[in-house]
Amino acid sequence: MTMNTAVILEERPGEGITNVNGKPYMADAKGALVPLEMVKPADKLEDETVRKIMEYARNLSAQIARFRGHTMTDLGEFDALLDQEYGSKKGGKKGNRTYQTFDGLMKVSVSVADFVDFGPQLQVAKTLIDECLNEWSADSRPEIRAVVTRAFNTDKEGQINRSEIFMLLRLQIEDERWLRAMEAIRDAMRVTGSKEYVRFYERRRITDPWQAVTIDLAKV
Protein backbone atom coordinates (compact mmCIF):
# COMPACT_ATOMS: atom_id res chain seq x y z
CA MET A 1 0.00 0.00 0.00
CA THR A 2 1.47 3.33 -1.11
CA MET A 3 0.93 6.51 0.89
CA ASN A 4 1.24 9.95 -0.70
CA THR A 5 3.12 12.42 1.48
CA ALA A 6 2.31 16.06 0.84
CA VAL A 7 5.32 18.33 0.32
CA ILE A 8 4.89 21.75 1.90
CA LEU A 9 6.79 24.53 0.11
CA GLU A 10 7.27 27.97 1.59
CA GLU A 11 9.25 30.44 -0.52
CA ARG A 12 11.08 33.41 0.98
CA PRO A 13 12.15 35.18 -2.25
CA GLY A 14 13.58 38.23 -0.50
CA GLU A 15 16.02 35.93 1.28
CA GLY A 16 16.53 33.47 -1.58
CA ILE A 17 15.39 30.63 0.66
CA THR A 18 12.73 27.98 0.12
CA ASN A 19 11.41 25.95 3.02
CA VAL A 20 10.54 22.35 2.14
CA ASN A 21 8.64 20.65 4.92
CA GLY A 22 10.07 23.20 7.33
CA LYS A 23 13.70 22.75 6.24
CA PRO A 24 15.53 25.66 4.49
CA TYR A 25 17.04 25.26 1.02
CA MET A 26 18.67 27.61 -1.50
CA ALA A 27 18.26 27.13 -5.24
CA ASP A 28 21.51 27.00 -7.21
CA ALA A 29 22.05 28.31 -10.76
CA LYS A 30 20.67 25.04 -12.21
CA GLY A 31 17.48 25.26 -10.17
CA ALA A 32 18.43 22.45 -7.80
CA LEU A 33 17.55 22.93 -4.12
CA VAL A 34 20.60 22.76 -1.85
CA PRO A 35 20.15 22.38 1.92
CA LEU A 36 21.03 25.67 3.59
CA GLU A 37 23.63 24.06 5.84
CA MET A 38 25.45 22.78 2.74
CA VAL A 39 25.88 26.26 1.24
CA LYS A 40 29.30 27.80 1.92
CA PRO A 41 29.26 30.85 4.24
CA ALA A 42 30.99 32.97 1.58
CA ASP A 43 28.27 32.05 -0.95
CA LYS A 44 25.55 32.92 1.57
CA LEU A 45 27.16 36.29 2.29
CA GLU A 46 27.54 37.05 -1.42
CA ASP A 47 23.91 36.11 -2.00
CA GLU A 48 22.72 38.36 0.85
CA THR A 49 24.90 41.27 -0.35
CA VAL A 50 23.63 41.11 -3.92
CA ARG A 51 19.99 40.81 -2.80
CA LYS A 52 20.36 43.86 -0.54
CA ILE A 53 21.93 45.94 -3.34
CA MET A 54 19.31 44.78 -5.85
CA GLU A 55 16.51 45.87 -3.53
CA TYR A 56 17.94 49.40 -3.42
CA ALA A 57 18.56 49.32 -7.19
CA ARG A 58 14.96 48.32 -7.98
CA ASN A 59 13.59 51.03 -5.71
CA LEU A 60 15.90 53.65 -7.21
CA SER A 61 15.03 52.55 -10.76
CA ALA A 62 11.32 52.88 -9.98
CA GLN A 63 11.92 56.31 -8.42
CA ILE A 64 13.84 57.51 -11.50
CA ALA A 65 11.08 56.20 -13.77
CA ARG A 66 8.50 58.14 -11.75
CA PHE A 67 10.73 61.23 -11.83
CA ARG A 68 11.07 61.03 -15.62
CA GLY A 69 7.32 60.60 -15.96
CA HIS A 70 6.61 63.64 -13.76
CA THR A 71 9.25 65.67 -15.62
CA MET A 72 7.81 64.95 -19.05
CA THR A 73 4.29 65.62 -17.76
CA ASP A 74 5.30 68.97 -16.26
CA LEU A 75 7.11 70.02 -19.45
CA GLY A 76 4.21 68.82 -21.59
CA GLU A 77 1.74 70.87 -19.54
CA PHE A 78 3.97 73.93 -19.88
CA ASP A 79 4.22 73.41 -23.65
CA ALA A 80 0.43 73.14 -23.82
CA LEU A 81 0.07 76.45 -21.98
CA LEU A 82 2.48 78.13 -24.41
CA ASP A 83 0.57 76.67 -27.34
CA GLN A 84 -2.71 77.90 -25.91
CA GLU A 85 -1.34 81.35 -25.12
CA TYR A 86 0.78 82.03 -28.19
CA GLY A 87 -0.25 79.41 -30.73
CA SER A 88 3.26 77.94 -30.94
CA LYS A 89 5.28 75.30 -29.17
CA LYS A 90 8.71 75.60 -27.61
CA GLY A 91 11.66 74.14 -29.48
CA GLY A 92 12.67 73.45 -33.04
CA LYS A 93 11.17 71.28 -35.73
CA LYS A 94 12.91 68.15 -34.47
CA GLY A 95 11.61 68.58 -30.93
CA ASN A 96 14.78 69.75 -29.17
CA ARG A 97 14.01 72.37 -26.53
CA THR A 98 15.49 74.07 -23.47
CA TYR A 99 13.76 75.45 -20.38
CA GLN A 100 15.52 77.89 -18.05
CA THR A 101 14.90 79.63 -14.75
CA PHE A 102 14.41 83.40 -14.75
CA ASP A 103 17.78 83.97 -13.07
CA GLY A 104 19.58 81.87 -15.71
CA LEU A 105 21.13 79.52 -13.15
CA MET A 106 19.21 76.31 -13.90
CA LYS A 107 18.00 74.71 -17.09
CA VAL A 108 16.39 71.53 -18.36
CA SER A 109 17.30 70.39 -21.87
CA VAL A 110 15.27 67.92 -23.96
CA SER A 111 16.98 66.47 -27.04
CA VAL A 112 15.53 64.06 -29.56
CA ALA A 113 17.90 61.50 -31.10
CA ASP A 114 16.90 59.55 -34.20
CA PHE A 115 17.78 55.87 -34.64
CA VAL A 116 19.13 55.48 -38.17
CA ASP A 117 19.41 52.24 -40.13
CA PHE A 118 20.64 51.71 -43.68
CA GLY A 119 18.89 50.11 -46.64
CA PRO A 120 20.31 48.14 -49.62
CA GLN A 121 21.55 51.34 -51.29
CA LEU A 122 24.50 51.13 -48.89
CA GLN A 123 25.93 48.19 -50.85
CA VAL A 124 25.78 50.29 -54.04
CA ALA A 125 27.72 53.01 -52.22
CA LYS A 126 30.34 50.48 -51.10
CA THR A 127 30.84 49.27 -54.69
CA LEU A 128 31.33 52.82 -55.99
CA ILE A 129 33.73 53.66 -53.17
CA ASP A 130 35.76 50.51 -53.88
CA GLU A 131 36.03 51.55 -57.53
CA CYS A 132 37.39 54.92 -56.46
CA LEU A 133 39.91 53.45 -54.04
CA ASN A 134 41.15 50.90 -56.57
CA GLU A 135 41.74 53.61 -59.17
CA TRP A 136 43.34 55.97 -56.66
CA SER A 137 45.49 53.21 -55.11
CA ALA A 138 48.74 55.09 -55.66
CA ASP A 139 47.45 58.53 -54.79
CA SER A 140 44.74 58.00 -52.16
CA ARG A 141 45.58 59.15 -48.67
CA PRO A 142 45.85 56.28 -46.15
CA GLU A 143 43.49 58.05 -43.74
CA ILE A 144 40.70 57.90 -46.34
CA ARG A 145 41.23 54.16 -46.75
CA ALA A 146 41.19 53.78 -42.97
CA VAL A 147 37.87 55.64 -42.66
CA VAL A 148 36.32 53.49 -45.41
CA THR A 149 37.60 50.28 -43.81
CA ARG A 150 36.21 51.23 -40.39
CA ALA A 151 32.89 52.38 -41.88
CA PHE A 152 32.08 49.09 -43.55
CA ASN A 153 33.59 46.74 -40.97
CA THR A 154 30.86 45.26 -38.80
CA ASP A 155 31.01 45.38 -35.01
CA LYS A 156 30.38 42.50 -32.61
CA GLU A 157 26.62 42.77 -33.17
CA GLY A 158 27.09 42.62 -36.95
CA GLN A 159 26.20 46.28 -37.35
CA ILE A 160 28.12 48.71 -39.55
CA ASN A 161 29.92 51.62 -37.91
CA ARG A 162 27.38 54.45 -38.24
CA SER A 163 29.67 57.22 -36.99
CA GLU A 164 32.30 56.31 -39.61
CA ILE A 165 29.61 56.20 -42.32
CA PHE A 166 28.68 59.77 -41.38
CA MET A 167 32.40 60.65 -41.47
CA LEU A 168 32.49 59.60 -45.15
CA LEU A 169 29.77 62.16 -45.90
CA ARG A 170 32.00 64.93 -44.54
CA LEU A 171 34.95 64.17 -46.81
CA GLN A 172 35.38 66.75 -49.59
CA ILE A 173 35.99 64.58 -52.67
CA GLU A 174 34.77 65.69 -56.10
CA ASP A 175 35.04 62.43 -58.03
CA GLU A 176 31.68 61.74 -59.72
CA ARG A 177 31.53 58.15 -58.48
CA TRP A 178 32.30 59.26 -54.93
CA LEU A 179 29.52 61.85 -55.10
CA ARG A 180 27.11 59.17 -56.37
CA ALA A 181 28.21 56.92 -53.52
CA MET A 182 27.49 59.65 -50.96
CA GLU A 183 24.06 60.17 -52.53
CA ALA A 184 23.43 56.41 -52.26
CA ILE A 185 24.38 56.55 -48.55
CA ARG A 186 21.92 59.40 -47.97
CA ASP A 187 19.20 57.46 -49.80
CA ALA A 188 20.00 54.38 -47.70
CA MET A 189 19.37 56.19 -44.41
CA ARG A 190 16.13 55.25 -42.70
CA VAL A 191 14.91 56.70 -39.42
CA THR A 192 13.57 53.68 -37.54
CA GLY A 193 12.63 55.49 -34.32
CA SER A 194 13.59 58.23 -31.92
CA LYS A 195 14.16 58.74 -28.22
CA GLU A 196 13.95 61.78 -25.97
CA TYR A 197 16.83 62.51 -23.60
CA VAL A 198 16.36 64.88 -20.65
CA ARG A 199 19.41 66.56 -19.13
CA PHE A 200 19.69 68.94 -16.19
CA TYR A 201 22.19 71.76 -15.64
CA GLU A 202 22.95 74.40 -13.04
CA ARG A 203 25.54 77.05 -12.21
CA ARG A 204 26.23 79.27 -9.21
CA ARG A 205 26.74 82.50 -11.17
CA ILE A 206 25.62 83.64 -14.58
CA THR A 207 29.28 83.82 -15.69
CA ASP A 208 30.04 80.23 -14.64
CA PRO A 209 29.95 77.29 -17.07
CA TRP A 210 27.00 74.91 -16.86
CA GLN A 211 27.46 71.85 -14.64
CA ALA A 212 25.41 68.74 -15.36
CA VAL A 213 23.24 67.34 -12.58
CA THR A 214 24.20 63.71 -13.03
CA ILE A 215 21.65 60.92 -12.82
CA ASP A 216 23.66 58.33 -14.81
CA LEU A 217 25.13 55.97 -12.18
CA ALA A 218 28.35 55.47 -14.17
CA LYS A 219 29.05 59.23 -14.15
CA VAL A 220 28.24 60.09 -10.54
XYZ file of C-alpha atoms in Angstrom:
220
model
C 0.000 0.000 0.000
C 1.474 3.325 -1.108
C 0.932 6.513 0.893
C 1.242 9.947 -0.697
C 3.117 12.416 1.475
C 2.307 16.059 0.837
C 5.317 18.326 0.321
C 4.888 21.749 1.904
C 6.794 24.528 0.107
C 7.271 27.975 1.585
C 9.247 30.441 -0.519
C 11.077 33.413 0.975
C 12.149 35.176 -2.254
C 13.579 38.227 -0.503
C 16.024 35.929 1.276
C 16.534 33.467 -1.582
C 15.394 30.632 0.661
C 12.727 27.983 0.118
C 11.412 25.946 3.021
C 10.542 22.355 2.140
C 8.636 20.646 4.924
C 10.072 23.195 7.327
C 13.700 22.749 6.237
C 15.526 25.661 4.491
C 17.044 25.263 1.024
C 18.670 27.606 -1.497
C 18.262 27.128 -5.244
C 21.508 26.996 -7.212
C 22.047 28.314 -10.761
C 20.674 25.039 -12.212
C 17.481 25.258 -10.165
C 18.432 22.448 -7.796
C 17.547 22.930 -4.120
C 20.602 22.763 -1.855
C 20.152 22.383 1.923
C 21.033 25.665 3.594
C 23.629 24.056 5.838
C 25.448 22.775 2.738
C 25.878 26.257 1.238
C 29.297 27.796 1.918
C 29.258 30.847 4.245
C 30.993 32.969 1.580
C 28.267 32.052 -0.955
C 25.551 32.917 1.570
C 27.165 36.286 2.294
C 27.543 37.052 -1.418
C 23.906 36.112 -2.003
C 22.720 38.361 0.853
C 24.900 41.274 -0.353
C 23.629 41.108 -3.924
C 19.993 40.813 -2.804
C 20.362 43.861 -0.538
C 21.933 45.945 -3.340
C 19.307 44.785 -5.850
C 16.511 45.868 -3.534
C 17.943 49.398 -3.419
C 18.559 49.322 -7.192
C 14.957 48.320 -7.978
C 13.588 51.030 -5.708
C 15.899 53.646 -7.209
C 15.029 52.554 -10.760
C 11.319 52.881 -9.984
C 11.920 56.314 -8.416
C 13.837 57.514 -11.501
C 11.081 56.197 -13.775
C 8.501 58.140 -11.746
C 10.735 61.229 -11.830
C 11.070 61.026 -15.617
C 7.315 60.596 -15.956
C 6.605 63.637 -13.762
C 9.252 65.668 -15.619
C 7.814 64.946 -19.054
C 4.291 65.618 -17.764
C 5.301 68.972 -16.263
C 7.111 70.023 -19.450
C 4.207 68.824 -21.585
C 1.739 70.867 -19.538
C 3.974 73.931 -19.878
C 4.217 73.409 -23.653
C 0.428 73.137 -23.823
C 0.070 76.454 -21.980
C 2.475 78.129 -24.415
C 0.573 76.666 -27.343
C -2.707 77.897 -25.906
C -1.336 81.350 -25.115
C 0.775 82.033 -28.193
C -0.253 79.407 -30.727
C 3.257 77.944 -30.941
C 5.277 75.297 -29.171
C 8.706 75.596 -27.609
C 11.655 74.141 -29.476
C 12.672 73.447 -33.035
C 11.165 71.278 -35.727
C 12.913 68.152 -34.473
C 11.610 68.581 -30.931
C 14.785 69.746 -29.166
C 14.009 72.365 -26.534
C 15.493 74.070 -23.471
C 13.761 75.446 -20.377
C 15.521 77.890 -18.049
C 14.903 79.626 -14.748
C 14.406 83.401 -14.750
C 17.783 83.969 -13.070
C 19.584 81.869 -15.706
C 21.127 79.523 -13.149
C 19.210 76.314 -13.897
C 17.996 74.707 -17.089
C 16.395 71.527 -18.364
C 17.299 70.386 -21.869
C 15.269 67.922 -23.956
C 16.981 66.475 -27.035
C 15.531 64.057 -29.556
C 17.895 61.501 -31.104
C 16.898 59.545 -34.198
C 17.776 55.874 -34.636
C 19.131 55.479 -38.166
C 19.409 52.242 -40.128
C 20.635 51.712 -43.681
C 18.893 50.106 -46.636
C 20.308 48.139 -49.620
C 21.555 51.336 -51.288
C 24.504 51.132 -48.890
C 25.932 48.193 -50.846
C 25.775 50.292 -54.041
C 27.723 53.010 -52.221
C 30.340 50.485 -51.105
C 30.835 49.269 -54.688
C 31.325 52.819 -55.991
C 33.733 53.664 -53.169
C 35.763 50.506 -53.876
C 36.030 51.548 -57.532
C 37.390 54.923 -56.465
C 39.907 53.445 -54.039
C 41.152 50.895 -56.567
C 41.740 53.607 -59.168
C 43.339 55.970 -56.656
C 45.486 53.214 -55.114
C 48.741 55.089 -55.658
C 47.449 58.533 -54.789
C 44.737 57.995 -52.156
C 45.585 59.146 -48.672
C 45.855 56.278 -46.148
C 43.494 58.047 -43.744
C 40.697 57.903 -46.345
C 41.235 54.159 -46.753
C 41.194 53.783 -42.969
C 37.866 55.636 -42.660
C 36.322 53.490 -45.414
C 37.597 50.282 -43.809
C 36.210 51.233 -40.389
C 32.891 52.383 -41.879
C 32.083 49.086 -43.550
C 33.590 46.740 -40.970
C 30.861 45.257 -38.799
C 31.013 45.379 -35.013
C 30.379 42.503 -32.613
C 26.615 42.766 -33.169
C 27.090 42.621 -36.947
C 26.201 46.284 -37.355
C 28.124 48.708 -39.546
C 29.921 51.620 -37.913
C 27.383 54.447 -38.239
C 29.666 57.219 -36.992
C 32.297 56.315 -39.605
C 29.614 56.202 -42.322
C 28.685 59.767 -41.375
C 32.400 60.649 -41.471
C 32.486 59.600 -45.146
C 29.769 62.157 -45.901
C 31.997 64.932 -44.543
C 34.947 64.170 -46.814
C 35.378 66.750 -49.594
C 35.992 64.582 -52.671
C 34.767 65.694 -56.099
C 35.042 62.429 -58.027
C 31.677 61.744 -59.724
C 31.532 58.145 -58.480
C 32.304 59.265 -54.931
C 29.517 61.853 -55.098
C 27.111 59.168 -56.367
C 28.215 56.916 -53.520
C 27.487 59.648 -50.964
C 24.057 60.165 -52.528
C 23.432 56.409 -52.256
C 24.381 56.550 -48.548
C 21.919 59.399 -47.968
C 19.197 57.458 -49.797
C 19.998 54.383 -47.700
C 19.371 56.193 -44.410
C 16.131 55.246 -42.703
C 14.914 56.695 -39.417
C 13.572 53.679 -37.538
C 12.632 55.487 -34.325
C 13.588 58.235 -31.918
C 14.157 58.738 -28.217
C 13.953 61.779 -25.971
C 16.831 62.514 -23.605
C 16.360 64.876 -20.649
C 19.407 66.556 -19.132
C 19.694 68.936 -16.186
C 22.190 71.755 -15.637
C 22.946 74.399 -13.037
C 25.543 77.050 -12.210
C 26.229 79.274 -9.211
C 26.742 82.497 -11.166
C 25.620 83.640 -14.583
C 29.277 83.821 -15.694
C 30.039 80.228 -14.639
C 29.947 77.295 -17.070
C 26.997 74.908 -16.861
C 27.458 71.854 -14.645
C 25.411 68.736 -15.361
C 23.240 67.344 -12.576
C 24.196 63.711 -13.025
C 21.650 60.920 -12.815
C 23.655 58.329 -14.813
C 25.131 55.969 -12.175
C 28.345 55.474 -14.174
C 29.049 59.226 -14.152
C 28.238 60.090 -10.535
